[in-house]
Amino acid sequence: MRPYLWSQAGNPSSVHAAGRRARQAVDTAREQVASVLGCKPGELIFTSGGTESDNLAVIGAAKAGARHGRHIVTTAIEHHAVLFAARALKAHGFEVTELVVDQGGRVDPDDLAAAMRADTILVSIGLANNEVGTIQDLASLARIAHEAGVRVHTDAVQAAGQLDINVDRLGVDLLSLSAHKLYGPKGVGALFVREGVSFERRSFGGAQERDRRAGTENVPGIVGLGEAVKRAEADRESRSAHMRRLSAALIERVTAQCPQARLTGDPERRLSAFASFAFADIDAESLLIRLDLDGIAVSTGAACTSGSLEPSHVVQALGLPERFRRGSLRCTVGRSTTSAEIARAGDAIVRHVRALRAVAAPPSAVG
Ligand SMILES: Cc1ncc(COP(=O)(O)O)c(C=O)c1O
């Protein structure tokens, strides 16, 4: 990325040599991403990240399809970049069905089939959830939508680097990516839009990205995205196996020692990096702070709005019993995480959960 910040800082739209070198770098990145997605380079739009890709996909595809109908189907556990984009369309006369999920976070294909209507124009279902790691059987879901003649978008932001994101095998028409989930830079992503899929642009100005997204390209970011996608795919299986071993060890360590811990998400169909829990009768924010002081970085998955802590929409959609709703902890391992770190993190979680429960719960309930 560094040359494209300094010595090769040409604008890819410029015709002179510096501009052509920048254009070449963008083209190379486009080929790198296309080769992992199994699509044509021209089917990719570079964006400012997963949020923009999701917004563009949902709004761009919905508006373009509006003459055929105004019904969109998504799920209750989508990232807000999808969910809020879909809900925003209601003000423009669209109807949105948010499918419920089972306790593990999986969409029932029969529910999707039942939600299809003559005026349905788009289905948007994330390949894997970003709070609990649950993986959907997207190929089957996409088949149901296509049989009804409906386009399919998937948010693959969390799944990329851990799952196969070949667009034909997934059977999707639109797919969102973000570089920073792949050890790439923040603030850059891509949207795949299958050739022939109608799509309405959301930004106006220059004719960049084949007239689908105006504005000078983020050349260093795009170079970083291309390289990150390529490297993530090259060692995806070995890295996933490593992460699977570590997350399984963390799950085992925590659930064996904390009777009041529940694994959240699907026990089998989950991303290898994920070990997400819900603890009864504790506030996960306090747990997070204690772990942070120990040098362990986790998140709660809970949205924090104006000082009041509400369980996240994902935790709510999983239907956890009330006692568990504030105790949701999202742990993820990475390519450089070690077994020793997992042992330390597991012991710290158990120690702090016990301490918090001793303070919060009546003595008989301490586990
Ligand atoms: C599933 C999912 N979709 C979308 C996004 C948004 O991506 P970005 O932060 O690149 O805008 C994220 C980010 O965490 C995510 O996990």
Tab-separated table of C-alpha atoms and ligand atoms in Angstrom:
chain	number	residue	atom	x	y	z
A	1	MET	CA	0.000	0.000	0.000
A	2	ARG	CA	2.819	2.397	0.886
A	3	PRO	CA	3.903	3.413	-2.654
A	4	TYR	CA	0.315	4.387	-3.483
A	5	LEU	CA	0.279	6.821	-0.575
A	6	TRP	CA	3.522	8.533	-1.557
A	7	SER	CA	5.630	7.905	-4.636
A	8	GLN	CA	2.812	6.494	-6.833
A	9	ALA	CA	0.075	8.860	-5.776
A	10	GLY	CA	-1.523	9.220	-9.220
A	11	ASN	CA	-5.277	9.390	-9.733
A	12	PRO	CA	-6.493	6.303	-11.634
A	13	SER	CA	-8.777	8.487	-13.751
A	14	SER	CA	-5.825	10.559	-15.035
A	15	VAL	CA	-4.533	9.711	-18.474
A	16	HIS	CA	-0.854	10.480	-17.746
A	17	ALA	CA	1.683	7.837	-16.718
A	18	ALA	CA	1.235	8.298	-12.960
A	19	GLY	CA	-2.526	7.908	-13.395
A	20	ARG	CA	-2.066	4.796	-15.512
A	21	ARG	CA	0.146	3.220	-12.837
A	22	ALA	CA	-2.559	3.846	-10.236
A	23	ARG	CA	-5.174	2.398	-12.607
A	24	GLN	CA	-2.995	-0.684	-13.049
A	25	ALA	CA	-2.809	-1.139	-9.261
A	26	VAL	CA	-6.608	-0.889	-8.949
A	27	ASP	CA	-7.047	-3.359	-11.834
A	28	THR	CA	-4.672	-5.844	-10.172
A	29	ALA	CA	-6.616	-5.620	-6.902
A	30	ARG	CA	-9.874	-6.100	-8.805
A	31	GLU	CA	-8.491	-9.272	-10.392
A	32	GLN	CA	-7.267	-10.544	-7.010
A	33	VAL	CA	-10.707	-10.137	-5.439
A	34	ALA	CA	-12.506	-11.477	-8.538
A	35	SER	CA	-10.367	-14.601	-8.578
A	36	VAL	CA	-11.352	-15.471	-4.983
A	37	LEU	CA	-15.041	-14.704	-5.586
A	38	GLY	CA	-14.994	-16.546	-8.914
A	39	CYS	CA	-16.532	-13.538	-10.673
A	40	LYS	CA	-15.575	-11.188	-13.481
A	41	PRO	CA	-13.484	-8.174	-12.411
A	42	GLY	CA	-16.138	-5.881	-13.907
A	43	GLU	CA	-18.729	-7.299	-11.512
A	44	LEU	CA	-16.968	-5.648	-8.548
A	45	ILE	CA	-17.498	-2.168	-7.141
A	46	PHE	CA	-14.916	-0.933	-4.649
A	47	THR	CA	-16.501	0.840	-1.680
A	48	SER	CA	-15.606	2.422	1.651
A	49	GLY	CA	-16.284	-0.845	3.513
A	50	GLY	CA	-18.909	-3.358	4.530
A	51	THR	CA	-21.459	-0.744	5.535
A	52	GLU	CA	-21.434	1.008	2.186
A	53	SER	CA	-21.478	-2.314	0.325
A	54	ASP	CA	-24.535	-3.472	2.303
A	55	ASN	CA	-26.335	-0.127	1.909
A	56	LEU	CA	-25.589	-0.069	-1.818
A	57	ALA	CA	-26.713	-3.661	-2.295
A	58	VAL	CA	-29.999	-3.384	-0.443
A	59	ILE	CA	-31.014	0.089	-1.592
A	60	GLY	CA	-29.456	-0.124	-5.068
A	61	ALA	CA	-31.076	-3.491	-5.871
A	62	ALA	CA	-34.414	-2.612	-4.252
A	63	LYS	CA	-34.779	0.691	-6.085
A	64	ALA	CA	-33.805	-0.885	-9.394
A	65	GLY	CA	-36.352	-3.680	-8.873
A	66	ALA	CA	-39.173	-1.423	-7.670
A	67	ARG	CA	-41.159	-1.693	-10.879
A	68	HIS	CA	-41.503	-5.464	-10.258
A	69	GLY	CA	-42.448	-5.173	-6.582
A	70	ARG	CA	-41.592	-3.591	-3.275
A	71	HIS	CA	-41.143	-6.474	-0.845
A	72	ILE	CA	-37.762	-7.315	0.715
A	73	VAL	CA	-36.934	-10.312	2.911
A	74	THR	CA	-34.098	-10.277	5.421
A	75	THR	CA	-33.493	-11.691	8.906
A	76	ALA	CA	-33.773	-10.356	12.432
A	77	ILE	CA	-30.040	-10.958	13.039
A	78	GLU	CA	-28.558	-9.053	10.101
A	79	HIS	CA	-25.881	-6.444	10.684
A	80	HIS	CA	-27.472	-3.021	11.028
A	81	ALA	CA	-25.913	-2.009	7.713
A	82	VAL	CA	-28.442	-4.350	6.077
A	83	LEU	CA	-31.288	-4.146	8.568
A	84	PHE	CA	-31.410	-0.361	8.845
A	85	ALA	CA	-30.987	0.048	5.067
A	86	ALA	CA	-33.990	-2.245	4.530
A	87	ARG	CA	-36.034	-0.450	7.189
A	88	ALA	CA	-35.134	2.928	5.662
A	89	LEU	CA	-36.786	1.761	2.444
A	90	LYS	CA	-40.127	1.532	4.215
A	91	ALA	CA	-40.355	5.311	3.942
A	92	HIS	CA	-40.237	4.833	0.150
A	93	GLY	CA	-43.139	2.407	0.023
A	94	PHE	CA	-41.230	-0.877	0.482
A	95	GLU	CA	-42.318	-3.664	2.817
A	96	VAL	CA	-39.755	-5.641	4.794
A	97	THR	CA	-40.084	-9.133	6.284
A	98	GLU	CA	-37.504	-9.887	8.990
A	99	LEU	CA	-37.304	-13.676	9.328
A	100	VAL	CA	-36.964	-15.109	12.813
A	101	VAL	CA	-34.091	-17.514	13.534
A	102	ASP	CA	-33.843	-20.583	15.757
A	103	GLN	CA	-31.973	-20.571	19.099
A	104	GLY	CA	-28.690	-21.116	17.301
A	105	GLY	CA	-29.319	-18.267	14.867
A	106	ARG	CA	-30.227	-20.361	11.793
A	107	VAL	CA	-32.860	-19.414	9.260
A	108	ASP	CA	-35.369	-22.183	8.498
A	109	PRO	CA	-35.593	-22.620	4.680
A	110	ASP	CA	-39.336	-23.260	5.037
A	111	ASP	CA	-39.729	-19.831	6.643
A	112	LEU	CA	-37.985	-18.251	3.681
A	113	ALA	CA	-40.143	-20.156	1.211
A	114	ALA	CA	-43.260	-19.057	3.099
A	115	ALA	CA	-42.129	-15.418	3.060
A	116	MET	CA	-41.825	-15.270	-0.747
A	117	ARG	CA	-44.541	-13.212	-2.419
A	118	ALA	CA	-45.326	-12.220	-5.975
A	119	ASP	CA	-43.933	-8.746	-5.235
A	120	THR	CA	-40.721	-9.922	-3.477
A	121	ILE	CA	-37.696	-8.465	-5.246
A	122	LEU	CA	-34.778	-9.061	-2.882
A	123	VAL	CA	-33.603	-11.488	-0.201
A	124	SER	CA	-30.663	-10.379	1.957
A	125	ILE	CA	-29.242	-12.966	4.364
A	126	GLY	CA	-25.769	-12.803	5.887
A	127	LEU	CA	-23.500	-15.770	5.231
A	128	ALA	CA	-22.322	-15.776	8.864
A	129	ASN	CA	-23.429	-13.708	11.821
A	130	ASN	CA	-20.976	-11.216	13.287
A	131	GLU	CA	-21.999	-11.594	16.929
A	132	VAL	CA	-22.332	-15.338	17.387
A	133	GLY	CA	-20.696	-16.707	14.234
A	134	THR	CA	-23.647	-18.824	13.037
A	135	ILE	CA	-23.323	-19.898	9.399
A	136	GLN	CA	-26.397	-20.079	7.174
A	137	ASP	CA	-26.954	-22.713	4.508
A	138	LEU	CA	-26.891	-19.949	1.978
A	139	ALA	CA	-26.828	-22.108	-1.150
A	140	SER	CA	-30.155	-23.717	-0.159
A	141	LEU	CA	-31.683	-20.378	0.826
A	142	ALA	CA	-30.539	-18.780	-2.431
A	143	ARG	CA	-32.090	-21.646	-4.409
A	144	ILE	CA	-35.462	-21.026	-2.759
A	145	ALA	CA	-35.279	-17.320	-3.608
A	146	HIS	CA	-34.203	-17.967	-7.185
A	147	GLU	CA	-37.007	-20.481	-7.720
A	148	ALA	CA	-39.309	-17.576	-6.871
A	149	GLY	CA	-37.383	-15.352	-9.314
A	150	VAL	CA	-35.914	-13.211	-6.517
A	151	ARG	CA	-32.388	-11.749	-6.344
A	152	VAL	CA	-30.153	-12.685	-3.414
A	153	HIS	CA	-27.673	-10.527	-1.522
A	154	THR	CA	-25.359	-11.824	1.169
A	155	ASP	CA	-23.268	-9.922	3.670
A	156	ALA	CA	-20.096	-12.031	3.682
A	157	VAL	CA	-18.098	-9.480	5.698
A	158	GLN	CA	-17.671	-11.743	8.721
A	159	ALA	CA	-17.418	-14.999	6.793
A	160	ALA	CA	-14.691	-13.933	4.360
A	161	GLY	CA	-11.332	-15.462	5.202
A	162	GLN	CA	-13.021	-18.348	7.012
A	163	LEU	CA	-15.522	-19.712	4.478
A	164	ASP	CA	-15.649	-20.296	0.748
A	165	ILE	CA	-17.077	-17.097	-0.769
A	166	ASN	CA	-17.269	-18.244	-4.381
A	167	VAL	CA	-20.372	-16.458	-5.665
A	168	ASP	CA	-21.498	-19.307	-7.929
A	169	ARG	CA	-21.215	-21.960	-5.251
A	170	LEU	CA	-23.109	-19.690	-2.862
A	171	GLY	CA	-25.575	-18.876	-5.632
A	172	VAL	CA	-25.766	-15.168	-4.843
A	173	ASP	CA	-26.350	-12.118	-7.046
A	174	LEU	CA	-24.785	-9.546	-4.720
A	175	LEU	CA	-22.117	-10.021	-2.014
A	176	SER	CA	-20.511	-7.566	0.434
A	177	LEU	CA	-16.912	-7.661	1.662
A	178	SER	CA	-14.787	-5.533	3.986
A	179	ALA	CA	-10.978	-5.539	4.095
A	180	HIS	CA	-10.464	-5.059	7.810
A	181	LYS	CA	-11.965	-8.446	8.665
A	182	LEU	CA	-9.184	-9.988	6.597
A	183	TYR	CA	-6.226	-8.221	8.203
A	184	GLY	CA	-6.533	-5.558	5.518
A	185	PRO	CA	-6.972	-1.800	5.997
A	186	LYS	CA	-10.068	-0.187	7.487
A	187	GLY	CA	-12.391	1.909	5.363
A	188	VAL	CA	-12.343	-0.151	2.174
A	189	GLY	CA	-14.533	-2.953	0.867
A	190	ALA	CA	-16.188	-4.317	-2.226
A	191	LEU	CA	-19.614	-5.170	-3.557
A	192	PHE	CA	-20.110	-7.927	-6.120
A	193	VAL	CA	-23.075	-7.270	-8.433
A	194	ARG	CA	-23.696	-10.088	-10.885
A	195	GLU	CA	-23.763	-9.068	-14.538
A	196	GLY	CA	-27.348	-8.500	-15.639
A	197	VAL	CA	-28.633	-7.716	-12.148
A	198	SER	CA	-30.322	-4.335	-12.189
A	199	PHE	CA	-28.727	-1.947	-9.804
A	200	GLU	CA	-29.370	1.737	-9.194
A	201	ARG	CA	-26.398	3.923	-8.291
A	202	ARG	CA	-26.534	5.770	-4.968
A	203	SER	CA	-23.838	8.391	-5.482
A	204	PHE	CA	-23.605	11.012	-8.200
A	205	GLY	CA	-20.548	12.633	-9.699
A	206	GLY	CA	-17.784	10.962	-11.688
A	207	ALA	CA	-18.155	7.797	-13.749
A	208	GLN	CA	-15.827	5.650	-11.627
A	209	GLU	CA	-16.546	1.961	-11.010
A	210	ARG	CA	-18.323	1.660	-14.374
A	211	ASP	CA	-20.609	4.529	-13.473
A	212	ARG	CA	-21.957	2.727	-10.408
A	213	ARG	CA	-20.075	4.528	-7.601
A	214	ALA	CA	-18.864	8.075	-8.080
A	215	GLY	CA	-15.665	9.407	-6.518
A	216	THR	CA	-11.910	8.987	-6.822
A	217	GLU	CA	-10.853	5.485	-5.806
A	218	ASN	CA	-9.055	4.861	-2.498
A	219	VAL	CA	-6.046	3.408	-4.302
A	220	PRO	CA	-3.867	2.397	-1.290
A	221	GLY	CA	-6.918	0.905	0.430
A	222	ILE	CA	-7.973	-1.007	-2.674
A	223	VAL	CA	-4.416	-2.350	-3.107
A	224	GLY	CA	-4.558	-3.471	0.546
A	225	LEU	CA	-7.963	-5.101	0.040
A	226	GLY	CA	-6.761	-7.055	-3.009
A	227	GLU	CA	-3.690	-8.351	-1.217
A	228	ALA	CA	-5.634	-9.147	1.980
A	229	VAL	CA	-8.277	-11.159	0.089
A	230	LYS	CA	-5.581	-13.058	-1.821
A	231	ARG	CA	-3.559	-13.925	1.290
A	232	ALA	CA	-6.629	-14.827	3.335
A	233	GLU	CA	-7.723	-17.300	0.679
A	234	ALA	CA	-4.242	-18.815	0.293
A	235	ASP	CA	-4.102	-20.069	3.889
A	236	ARG	CA	-7.825	-20.107	4.664
A	237	GLU	CA	-8.085	-23.796	5.441
A	238	SER	CA	-4.994	-24.124	7.631
A	239	ARG	CA	-5.804	-20.882	9.471
A	240	SER	CA	-9.418	-21.968	9.995
A	241	ALA	CA	-8.257	-25.321	11.396
A	242	HIS	CA	-5.912	-23.499	13.810
A	243	MET	CA	-8.676	-21.127	14.920
A	244	ARG	CA	-11.181	-23.967	15.241
A	245	ARG	CA	-8.825	-25.819	17.648
A	246	LEU	CA	-8.336	-22.707	19.760
A	247	SER	CA	-11.970	-21.595	19.895
A	248	ALA	CA	-13.014	-25.177	20.784
A	249	ALA	CA	-10.460	-25.175	23.614
A	250	LEU	CA	-11.822	-21.866	24.914
A	251	ILE	CA	-15.417	-23.088	24.730
A	252	GLU	CA	-14.455	-26.274	26.580
A	253	ARG	CA	-12.498	-24.431	29.269
A	254	VAL	CA	-15.234	-21.896	29.956
A	255	THR	CA	-18.302	-24.130	29.786
A	256	ALA	CA	-16.661	-26.906	31.857
A	257	GLN	CA	-15.858	-24.520	34.688
A	258	CYS	CA	-18.842	-22.177	34.512
A	259	PRO	CA	-22.106	-24.090	34.880
A	260	GLN	CA	-23.992	-20.855	34.245
A	261	ALA	CA	-22.363	-20.276	30.854
A	262	ARG	CA	-24.111	-21.027	27.588
A	263	LEU	CA	-22.522	-21.186	24.212
A	264	THR	CA	-24.426	-18.803	21.918
A	265	GLY	CA	-24.917	-19.452	18.221
A	266	ASP	CA	-25.121	-22.803	16.511
A	267	PRO	CA	-22.904	-25.431	18.205
A	268	GLU	CA	-21.874	-26.975	14.871
A	269	ARG	CA	-22.464	-24.481	12.072
A	270	ARG	CA	-20.277	-21.679	13.414
A	271	LEU	CA	-17.285	-19.721	12.190
A	272	SER	CA	-14.023	-21.212	13.398
A	273	ALA	CA	-12.890	-17.963	15.047
A	274	PHE	CA	-15.930	-17.682	17.296
A	275	ALA	CA	-16.400	-18.586	20.949
A	276	SER	CA	-19.417	-16.594	22.078
A	277	PHE	CA	-21.135	-17.059	25.410
A	278	ALA	CA	-23.998	-15.854	27.543
A	279	PHE	CA	-23.579	-15.883	31.327
A	280	ALA	CA	-26.545	-15.849	33.674
A	281	ASP	CA	-27.032	-12.962	36.095
A	282	ILE	CA	-24.003	-10.915	35.157
A	283	ASP	CA	-23.475	-7.766	33.191
A	284	ALA	CA	-21.064	-8.538	30.361
A	285	GLU	CA	-19.874	-4.907	30.253
A	286	SER	CA	-18.299	-5.394	33.705
A	287	LEU	CA	-16.747	-8.631	32.523
A	288	LEU	CA	-15.364	-6.901	29.441
A	289	ILE	CA	-13.734	-4.181	31.560
A	290	ARG	CA	-12.136	-6.717	33.914
A	291	LEU	CA	-10.804	-8.722	30.975
A	292	ASP	CA	-9.493	-5.586	29.299
A	293	LEU	CA	-7.509	-4.769	32.453
A	294	ASP	CA	-5.985	-8.247	32.083
A	295	GLY	CA	-5.003	-7.401	28.493
A	296	ILE	CA	-7.721	-9.596	26.954
A	297	ALA	CA	-9.781	-7.948	24.210
A	298	VAL	CA	-13.374	-9.168	23.848
A	299	SER	CA	-16.685	-7.514	23.080
A	300	THR	CA	-20.192	-7.830	24.407
A	301	GLY	CA	-22.013	-7.646	21.119
A	302	ALA	CA	-24.392	-5.297	22.891
A	303	ALA	CA	-25.328	-1.914	21.502
A	304	CYS	CA	-24.638	0.907	23.918
A	305	THR	CA	-27.026	3.756	23.353
A	306	SER	CA	-26.815	6.982	25.333
A	307	GLY	CA	-25.567	5.304	28.467
A	308	SER	CA	-28.267	2.627	28.638
A	309	LEU	CA	-27.136	-0.883	27.847
A	310	GLU	CA	-29.645	-2.791	25.790
A	311	PRO	CA	-29.103	-6.417	24.774
A	312	SER	CA	-28.234	-6.440	21.076
A	313	HIS	CA	-30.883	-7.240	18.469
A	314	VAL	CA	-29.048	-10.506	17.767
A	315	VAL	CA	-29.114	-11.639	21.403
A	316	GLN	CA	-32.798	-10.714	21.556
A	317	ALA	CA	-33.552	-12.650	18.368
A	318	LEU	CA	-31.911	-15.813	19.752
A	319	GLY	CA	-34.566	-15.891	22.449
A	320	LEU	CA	-32.163	-16.358	25.373
A	321	PRO	CA	-33.838	-16.514	28.779
A	322	GLU	CA	-33.993	-13.114	30.494
A	323	ARG	CA	-31.208	-13.986	32.987
A	324	PHE	CA	-28.698	-14.398	30.148
A	325	ARG	CA	-29.534	-11.342	28.085
A	326	ARG	CA	-27.093	-8.900	29.642
A	327	GLY	CA	-24.334	-11.459	29.919
A	328	SER	CA	-23.437	-11.890	26.268
A	329	LEU	CA	-19.708	-12.068	25.495
A	330	ARG	CA	-18.195	-12.345	22.023
A	331	CYS	CA	-14.685	-13.823	21.923
A	332	THR	CA	-12.861	-14.348	18.656
A	333	VAL	CA	-9.460	-15.860	18.033
A	334	GLY	CA	-7.115	-14.806	15.263
A	335	ARG	CA	-4.338	-16.291	13.190
A	336	SER	CA	-1.680	-15.326	15.757
A	337	THR	CA	-3.569	-16.438	18.890
A	338	THR	CA	-1.732	-19.167	20.824
A	339	SER	CA	-2.882	-22.049	23.047
A	340	ALA	CA	-1.221	-20.386	26.042
A	341	GLU	CA	-3.282	-17.228	25.423
A	342	ILE	CA	-6.454	-19.308	25.222
A	343	ALA	CA	-5.667	-20.987	28.535
A	344	ARG	CA	-5.024	-17.613	30.153
A	345	ALA	CA	-8.157	-16.052	28.637
A	346	GLY	CA	-10.324	-19.023	29.628
A	347	ASP	CA	-9.108	-18.938	33.227
A	348	ALA	CA	-9.571	-15.174	33.419
A	349	ILE	CA	-13.151	-15.396	32.099
A	350	VAL	CA	-14.012	-18.089	34.656
A	351	ARG	CA	-12.382	-16.153	37.512
A	352	HIS	CA	-14.137	-12.882	36.679
A	353	VAL	CA	-17.513	-14.504	36.039
A	354	ARG	CA	-17.333	-16.145	39.459
A	355	ALA	CA	-16.340	-12.874	41.101
A	356	LEU	CA	-19.143	-10.935	39.377
A	357	ARG	CA	-21.713	-13.571	40.205
A	358	ALA	CA	-20.622	-13.615	43.831
A	359	VAL	CA	-21.383	-9.894	43.958
A	360	ALA	CA	-24.581	-9.940	41.913
A	361	ALA	CA	-26.417	-13.171	42.677
A	362	PRO	CA	-27.817	-14.663	45.871
A	363	PRO	CA	-25.343	-17.221	47.343
A	364	SER	CA	-27.468	-20.217	46.332
A	365	ALA	CA	-27.271	-19.199	42.660
A	366	VAL	CA	-23.477	-18.825	42.483
A	367	GLY	CA	-22.008	-21.380	40.074
B	1	LIG	C1	-21.384	-8.738	9.182
B	1	LIG	C2	-20.901	-7.328	9.044
B	1	LIG	N1	-21.432	-6.544	8.096
B	1	LIG	C3	-21.041	-5.279	7.913
B	1	LIG	C4	-20.057	-4.730	8.696
B	1	LIG	C5	-19.650	-3.296	8.459
B	1	LIG	O1	-18.408	-3.271	7.828
B	1	LIG	P1	-17.504	-1.944	7.883
B	1	LIG	O2	-17.105	-1.780	9.312
B	1	LIG	O3	-16.362	-2.248	6.978
B	1	LIG	O4	-18.325	-0.817	7.388
B	1	LIG	C6	-19.462	-5.486	9.703
B	1	LIG	C7	-18.421	-4.896	10.547
B	1	LIG	O5	-18.095	-5.253	11.606
B	1	LIG	C8	-19.900	-6.831	9.879
B	1	LIG	O6	-19.384	-7.614	10.830
